[in-house]
mmCIF file of C-alpha atoms and ligand atoms in Angstrom:
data_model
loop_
_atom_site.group_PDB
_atom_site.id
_atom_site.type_symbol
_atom_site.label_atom_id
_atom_site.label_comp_id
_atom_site.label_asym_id
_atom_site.label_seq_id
_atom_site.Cartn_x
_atom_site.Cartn_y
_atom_site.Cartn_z
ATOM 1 C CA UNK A 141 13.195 -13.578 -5.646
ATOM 2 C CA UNK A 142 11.487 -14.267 -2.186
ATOM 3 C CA UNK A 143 10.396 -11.011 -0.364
ATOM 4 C CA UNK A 144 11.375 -10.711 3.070
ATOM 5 C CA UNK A 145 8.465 -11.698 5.607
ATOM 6 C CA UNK A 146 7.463 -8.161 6.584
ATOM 7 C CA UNK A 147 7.461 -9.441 10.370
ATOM 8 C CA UNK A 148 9.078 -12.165 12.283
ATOM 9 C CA UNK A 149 8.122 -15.416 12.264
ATOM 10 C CA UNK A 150 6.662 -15.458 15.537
ATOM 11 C CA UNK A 151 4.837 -12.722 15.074
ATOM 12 C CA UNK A 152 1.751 -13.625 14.606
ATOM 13 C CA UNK A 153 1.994 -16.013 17.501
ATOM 14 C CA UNK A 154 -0.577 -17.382 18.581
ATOM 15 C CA UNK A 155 -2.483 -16.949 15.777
ATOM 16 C CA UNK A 156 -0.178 -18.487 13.582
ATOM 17 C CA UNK A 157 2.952 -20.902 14.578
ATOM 18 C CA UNK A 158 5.905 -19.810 13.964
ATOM 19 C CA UNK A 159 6.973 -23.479 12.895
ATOM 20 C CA UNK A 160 4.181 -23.050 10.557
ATOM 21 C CA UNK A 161 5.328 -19.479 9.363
ATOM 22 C CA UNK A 162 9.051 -20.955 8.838
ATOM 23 C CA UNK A 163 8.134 -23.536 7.050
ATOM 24 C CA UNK A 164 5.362 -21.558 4.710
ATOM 25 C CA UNK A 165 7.557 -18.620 3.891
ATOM 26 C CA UNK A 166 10.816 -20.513 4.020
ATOM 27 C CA UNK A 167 10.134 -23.588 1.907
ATOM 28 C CA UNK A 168 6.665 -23.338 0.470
ATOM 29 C CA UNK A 169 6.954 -20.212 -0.894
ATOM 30 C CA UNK A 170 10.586 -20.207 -2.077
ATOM 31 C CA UNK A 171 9.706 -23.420 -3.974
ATOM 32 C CA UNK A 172 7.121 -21.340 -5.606
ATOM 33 C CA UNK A 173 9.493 -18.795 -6.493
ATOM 34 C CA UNK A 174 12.173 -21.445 -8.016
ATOM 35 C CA UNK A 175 10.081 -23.354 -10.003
ATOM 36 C CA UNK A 176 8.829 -20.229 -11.837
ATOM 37 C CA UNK A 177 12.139 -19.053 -12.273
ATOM 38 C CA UNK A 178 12.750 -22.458 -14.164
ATOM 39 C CA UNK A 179 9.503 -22.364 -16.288
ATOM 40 C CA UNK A 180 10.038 -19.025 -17.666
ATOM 41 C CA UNK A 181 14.166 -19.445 -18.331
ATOM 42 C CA UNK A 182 14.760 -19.420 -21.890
ATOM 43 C CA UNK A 183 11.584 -18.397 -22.823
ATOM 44 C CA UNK A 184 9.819 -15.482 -23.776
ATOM 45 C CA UNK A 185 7.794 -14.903 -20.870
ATOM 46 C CA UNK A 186 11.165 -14.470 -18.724
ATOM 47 C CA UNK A 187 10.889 -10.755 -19.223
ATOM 48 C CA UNK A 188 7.321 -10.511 -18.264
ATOM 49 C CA UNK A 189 6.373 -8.867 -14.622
ATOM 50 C CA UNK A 190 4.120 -11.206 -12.427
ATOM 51 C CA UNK A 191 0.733 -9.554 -12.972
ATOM 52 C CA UNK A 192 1.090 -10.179 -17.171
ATOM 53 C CA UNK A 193 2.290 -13.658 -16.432
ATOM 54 C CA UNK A 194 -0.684 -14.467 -13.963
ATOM 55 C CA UNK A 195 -3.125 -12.641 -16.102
ATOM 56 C CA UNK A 196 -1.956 -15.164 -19.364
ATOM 57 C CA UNK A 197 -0.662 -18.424 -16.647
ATOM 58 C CA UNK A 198 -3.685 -19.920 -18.267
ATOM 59 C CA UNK A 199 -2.643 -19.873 -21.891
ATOM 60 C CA UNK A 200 1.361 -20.195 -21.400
ATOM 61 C CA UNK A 201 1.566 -23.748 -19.193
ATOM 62 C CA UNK A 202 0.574 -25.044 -16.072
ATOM 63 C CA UNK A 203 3.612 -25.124 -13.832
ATOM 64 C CA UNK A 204 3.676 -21.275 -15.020
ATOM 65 C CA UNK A 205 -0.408 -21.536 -13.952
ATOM 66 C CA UNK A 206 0.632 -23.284 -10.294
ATOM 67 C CA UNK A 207 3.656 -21.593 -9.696
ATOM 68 C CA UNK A 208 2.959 -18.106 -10.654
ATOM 69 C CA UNK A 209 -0.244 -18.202 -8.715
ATOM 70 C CA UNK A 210 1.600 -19.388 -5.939
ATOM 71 C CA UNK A 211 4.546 -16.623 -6.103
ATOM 72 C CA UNK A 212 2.095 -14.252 -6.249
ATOM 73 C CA UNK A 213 -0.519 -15.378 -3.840
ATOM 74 C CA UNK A 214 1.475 -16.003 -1.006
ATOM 75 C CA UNK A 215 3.416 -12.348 -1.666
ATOM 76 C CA UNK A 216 0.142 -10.796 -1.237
ATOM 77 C CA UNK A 217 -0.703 -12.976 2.012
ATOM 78 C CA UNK A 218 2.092 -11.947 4.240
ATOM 79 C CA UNK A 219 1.453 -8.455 3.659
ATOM 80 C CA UNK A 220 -2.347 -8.641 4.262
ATOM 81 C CA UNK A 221 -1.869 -9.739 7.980
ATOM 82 C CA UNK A 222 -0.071 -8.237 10.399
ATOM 83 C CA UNK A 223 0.782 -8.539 14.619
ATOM 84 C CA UNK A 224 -1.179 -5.677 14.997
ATOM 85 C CA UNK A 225 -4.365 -7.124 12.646
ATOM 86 C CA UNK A 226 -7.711 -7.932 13.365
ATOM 87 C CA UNK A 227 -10.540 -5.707 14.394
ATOM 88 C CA UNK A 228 -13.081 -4.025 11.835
ATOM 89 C CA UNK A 229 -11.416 -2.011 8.210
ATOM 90 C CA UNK A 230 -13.157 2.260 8.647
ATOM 91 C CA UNK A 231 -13.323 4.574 6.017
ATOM 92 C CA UNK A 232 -13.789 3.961 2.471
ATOM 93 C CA UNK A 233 -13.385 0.128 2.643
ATOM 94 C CA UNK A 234 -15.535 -0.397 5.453
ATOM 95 C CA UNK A 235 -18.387 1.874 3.187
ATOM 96 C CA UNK A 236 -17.842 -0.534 -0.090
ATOM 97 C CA UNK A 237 -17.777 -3.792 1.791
ATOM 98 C CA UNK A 238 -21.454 -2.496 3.392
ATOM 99 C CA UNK A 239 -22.400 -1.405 0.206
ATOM 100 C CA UNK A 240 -21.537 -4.182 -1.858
ATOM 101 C CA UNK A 241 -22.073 -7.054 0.919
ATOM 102 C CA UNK A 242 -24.520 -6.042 3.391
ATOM 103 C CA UNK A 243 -22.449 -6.119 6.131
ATOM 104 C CA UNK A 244 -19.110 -6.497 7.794
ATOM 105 C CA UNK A 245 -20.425 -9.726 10.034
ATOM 106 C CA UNK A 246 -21.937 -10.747 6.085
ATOM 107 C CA UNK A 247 -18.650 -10.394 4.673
ATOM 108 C CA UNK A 248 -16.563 -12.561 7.088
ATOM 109 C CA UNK A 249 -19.847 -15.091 7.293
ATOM 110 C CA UNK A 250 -19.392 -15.187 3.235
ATOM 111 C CA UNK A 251 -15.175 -14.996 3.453
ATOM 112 C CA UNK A 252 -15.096 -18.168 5.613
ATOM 113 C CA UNK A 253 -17.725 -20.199 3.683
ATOM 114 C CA UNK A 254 -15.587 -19.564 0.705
ATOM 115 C CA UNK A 255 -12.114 -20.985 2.514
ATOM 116 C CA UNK A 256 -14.200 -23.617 4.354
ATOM 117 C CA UNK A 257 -16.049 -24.849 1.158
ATOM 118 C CA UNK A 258 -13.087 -24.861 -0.645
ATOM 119 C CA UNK A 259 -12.641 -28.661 -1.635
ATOM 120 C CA UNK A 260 -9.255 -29.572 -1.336
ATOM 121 C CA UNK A 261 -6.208 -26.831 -1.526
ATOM 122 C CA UNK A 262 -7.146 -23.152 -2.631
ATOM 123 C CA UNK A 263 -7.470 -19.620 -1.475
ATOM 124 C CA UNK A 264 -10.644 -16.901 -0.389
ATOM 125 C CA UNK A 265 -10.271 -13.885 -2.019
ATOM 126 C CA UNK A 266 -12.133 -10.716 -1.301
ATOM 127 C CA UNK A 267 -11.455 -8.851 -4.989
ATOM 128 C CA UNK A 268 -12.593 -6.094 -6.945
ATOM 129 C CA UNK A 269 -14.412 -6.314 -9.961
ATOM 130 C CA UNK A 270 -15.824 -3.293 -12.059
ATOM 131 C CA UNK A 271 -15.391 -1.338 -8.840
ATOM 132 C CA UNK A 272 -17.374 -3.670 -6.752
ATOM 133 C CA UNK A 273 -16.226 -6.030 -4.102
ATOM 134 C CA UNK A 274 -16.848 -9.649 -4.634
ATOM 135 C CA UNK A 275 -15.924 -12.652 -2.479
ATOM 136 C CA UNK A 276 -15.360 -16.131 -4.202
ATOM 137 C CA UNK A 277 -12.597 -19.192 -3.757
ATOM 138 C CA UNK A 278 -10.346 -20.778 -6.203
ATOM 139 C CA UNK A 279 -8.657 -23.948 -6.492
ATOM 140 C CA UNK A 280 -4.605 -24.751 -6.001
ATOM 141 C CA UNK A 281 -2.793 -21.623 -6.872
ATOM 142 C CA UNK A 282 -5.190 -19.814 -8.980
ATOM 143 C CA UNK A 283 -6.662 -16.576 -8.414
ATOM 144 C CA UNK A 284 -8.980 -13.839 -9.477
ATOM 145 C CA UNK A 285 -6.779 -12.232 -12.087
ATOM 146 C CA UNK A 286 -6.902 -15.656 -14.092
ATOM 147 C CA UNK A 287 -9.183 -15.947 -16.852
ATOM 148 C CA UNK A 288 -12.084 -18.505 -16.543
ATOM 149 C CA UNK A 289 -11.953 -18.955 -12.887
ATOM 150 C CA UNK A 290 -15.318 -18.364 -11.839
ATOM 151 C CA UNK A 291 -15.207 -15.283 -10.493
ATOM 152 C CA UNK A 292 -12.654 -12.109 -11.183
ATOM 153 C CA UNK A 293 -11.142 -9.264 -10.643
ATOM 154 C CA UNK A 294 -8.167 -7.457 -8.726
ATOM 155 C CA UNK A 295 -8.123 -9.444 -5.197
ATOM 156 C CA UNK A 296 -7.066 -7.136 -2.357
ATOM 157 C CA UNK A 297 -7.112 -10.122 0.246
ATOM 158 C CA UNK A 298 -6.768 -13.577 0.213
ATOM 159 C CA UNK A 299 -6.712 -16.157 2.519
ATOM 160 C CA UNK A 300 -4.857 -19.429 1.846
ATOM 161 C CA UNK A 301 -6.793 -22.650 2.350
ATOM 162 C CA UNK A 302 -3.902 -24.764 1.685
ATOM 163 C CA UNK A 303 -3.687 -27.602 4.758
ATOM 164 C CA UNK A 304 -0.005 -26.594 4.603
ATOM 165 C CA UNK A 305 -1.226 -23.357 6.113
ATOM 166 C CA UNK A 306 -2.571 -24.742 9.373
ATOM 167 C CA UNK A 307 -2.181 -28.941 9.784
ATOM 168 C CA UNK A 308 0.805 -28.377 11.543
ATOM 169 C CA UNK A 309 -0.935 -25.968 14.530
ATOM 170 C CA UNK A 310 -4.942 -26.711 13.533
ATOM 171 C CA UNK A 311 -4.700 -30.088 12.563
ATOM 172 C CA UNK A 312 -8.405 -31.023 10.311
ATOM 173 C CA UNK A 313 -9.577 -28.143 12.173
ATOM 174 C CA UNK A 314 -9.753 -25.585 8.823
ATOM 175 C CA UNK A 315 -12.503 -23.545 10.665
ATOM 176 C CA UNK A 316 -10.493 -22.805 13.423
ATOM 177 C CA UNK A 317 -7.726 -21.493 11.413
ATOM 178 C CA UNK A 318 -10.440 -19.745 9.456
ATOM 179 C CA UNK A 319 -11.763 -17.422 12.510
ATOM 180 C CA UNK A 320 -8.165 -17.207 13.618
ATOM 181 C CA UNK A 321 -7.337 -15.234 10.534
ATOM 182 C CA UNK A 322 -9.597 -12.787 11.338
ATOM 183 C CA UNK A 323 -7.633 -11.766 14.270
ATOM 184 C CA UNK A 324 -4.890 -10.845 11.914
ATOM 185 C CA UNK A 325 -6.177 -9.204 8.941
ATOM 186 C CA UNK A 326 -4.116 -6.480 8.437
ATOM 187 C CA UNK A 327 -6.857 -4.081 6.915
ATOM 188 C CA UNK A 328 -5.020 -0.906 6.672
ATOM 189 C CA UNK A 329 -2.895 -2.673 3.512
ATOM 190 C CA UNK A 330 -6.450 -4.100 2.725
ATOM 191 C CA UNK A 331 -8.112 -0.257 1.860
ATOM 192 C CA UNK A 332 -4.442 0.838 0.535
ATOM 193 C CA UNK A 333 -5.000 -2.261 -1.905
ATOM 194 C CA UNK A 334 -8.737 -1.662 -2.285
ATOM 195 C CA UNK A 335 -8.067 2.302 -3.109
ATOM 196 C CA UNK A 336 -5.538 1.211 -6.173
ATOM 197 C CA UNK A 337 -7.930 -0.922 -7.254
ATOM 198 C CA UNK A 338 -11.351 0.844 -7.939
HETATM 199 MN MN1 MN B 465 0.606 -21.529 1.016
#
């Protein structure tokens, strides 16, 4: 089923539309969450939680690949911005992401080429791998626990490249979208995410 937005729609005004935001959640996302409901009734992968269906999407059929992906994707999106995002992550993440990436400014320089190099629809993830942070993109609704997509891992943020994300508000303007992100990255879900997964 389709998790509640954990914030209104406007919230992340002006940032985000909340046009946008109704239309994302409302539509995009619940269409995600139907059509996997109907390729996985009857079957034996009806029983299966998310992460084991995601992990295998590959090998069990594509509209469980693109609609899996998306079900999951976009439940990890709402909850890794927030009104109240933006700013630097501390602690712990803050430590891996200058150990494993040079830098914070590094990071979001390497982040935003991955969503703005992205041809067509896809996501940036920042994920973990072998305990190590790694940044990388994917294409349609794939991501980093999917076998054979270039880069892997457990992604503890991702950013969704989709035009349906920001044509409505940004236009062509991807880039734009891209920096405003940044101002609402929630990053204390971001470490809790990054703590389960090293
Ligand atoms: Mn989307």
């Amino acid at each position: 089923t389709l998790p509640a937005l954990p914030y209104a729609h406007e919230a992340l005004e002006p940032h985000f539309d909340t046009l946008t935001m109704q239309i994302h959640h409302g539509k995009h996302h619940q269409a995600y969450v139907d059509n996997l409901n109907k390729a996985v009734a009857g079957t034996p992968n009806e029983g299966k939680s998310l992460d084991e269906l995601v992990k295998a999407a590959g090998s069990i059929s594509p509209a469980v690949r693109n609609n899996g992906g998306g079900f999951y994707n976009h439940n990890l999106f709402w909850t890794v911005m927030s009104p109240n995002g933006g700013g630097l992550p501390t602690g712990d993440l803050l430590a891996a992401i200058e150990r494993d990436l040079g830098s914070f400014d590094e990071f979001k320089t390497a982040f935003a080429k991955a969503g703005v190099t992205q041809f067509g629809s896809g996501w940036a993830w920042l994920c973990v791998k072998d305990g190590k942070l790694e940044v990388c993109g994917t294409p349609n609704q794939d991501n980093t626990l999917m076998p054979g997509v270039g880069c892997g891992g457990t992604p503890i943020l991702g950013m969704d490249v989709w035009e349906h994300a920001y044509y409505l508000h940004y236009q062509n303007r991807r880039p734009d979208y891209i920096e405003a992100f940044f101002n609402v990255i929630n990053w204390d879900e971001v470490a809790r995410r990054y703590a389960e997964a090293k």
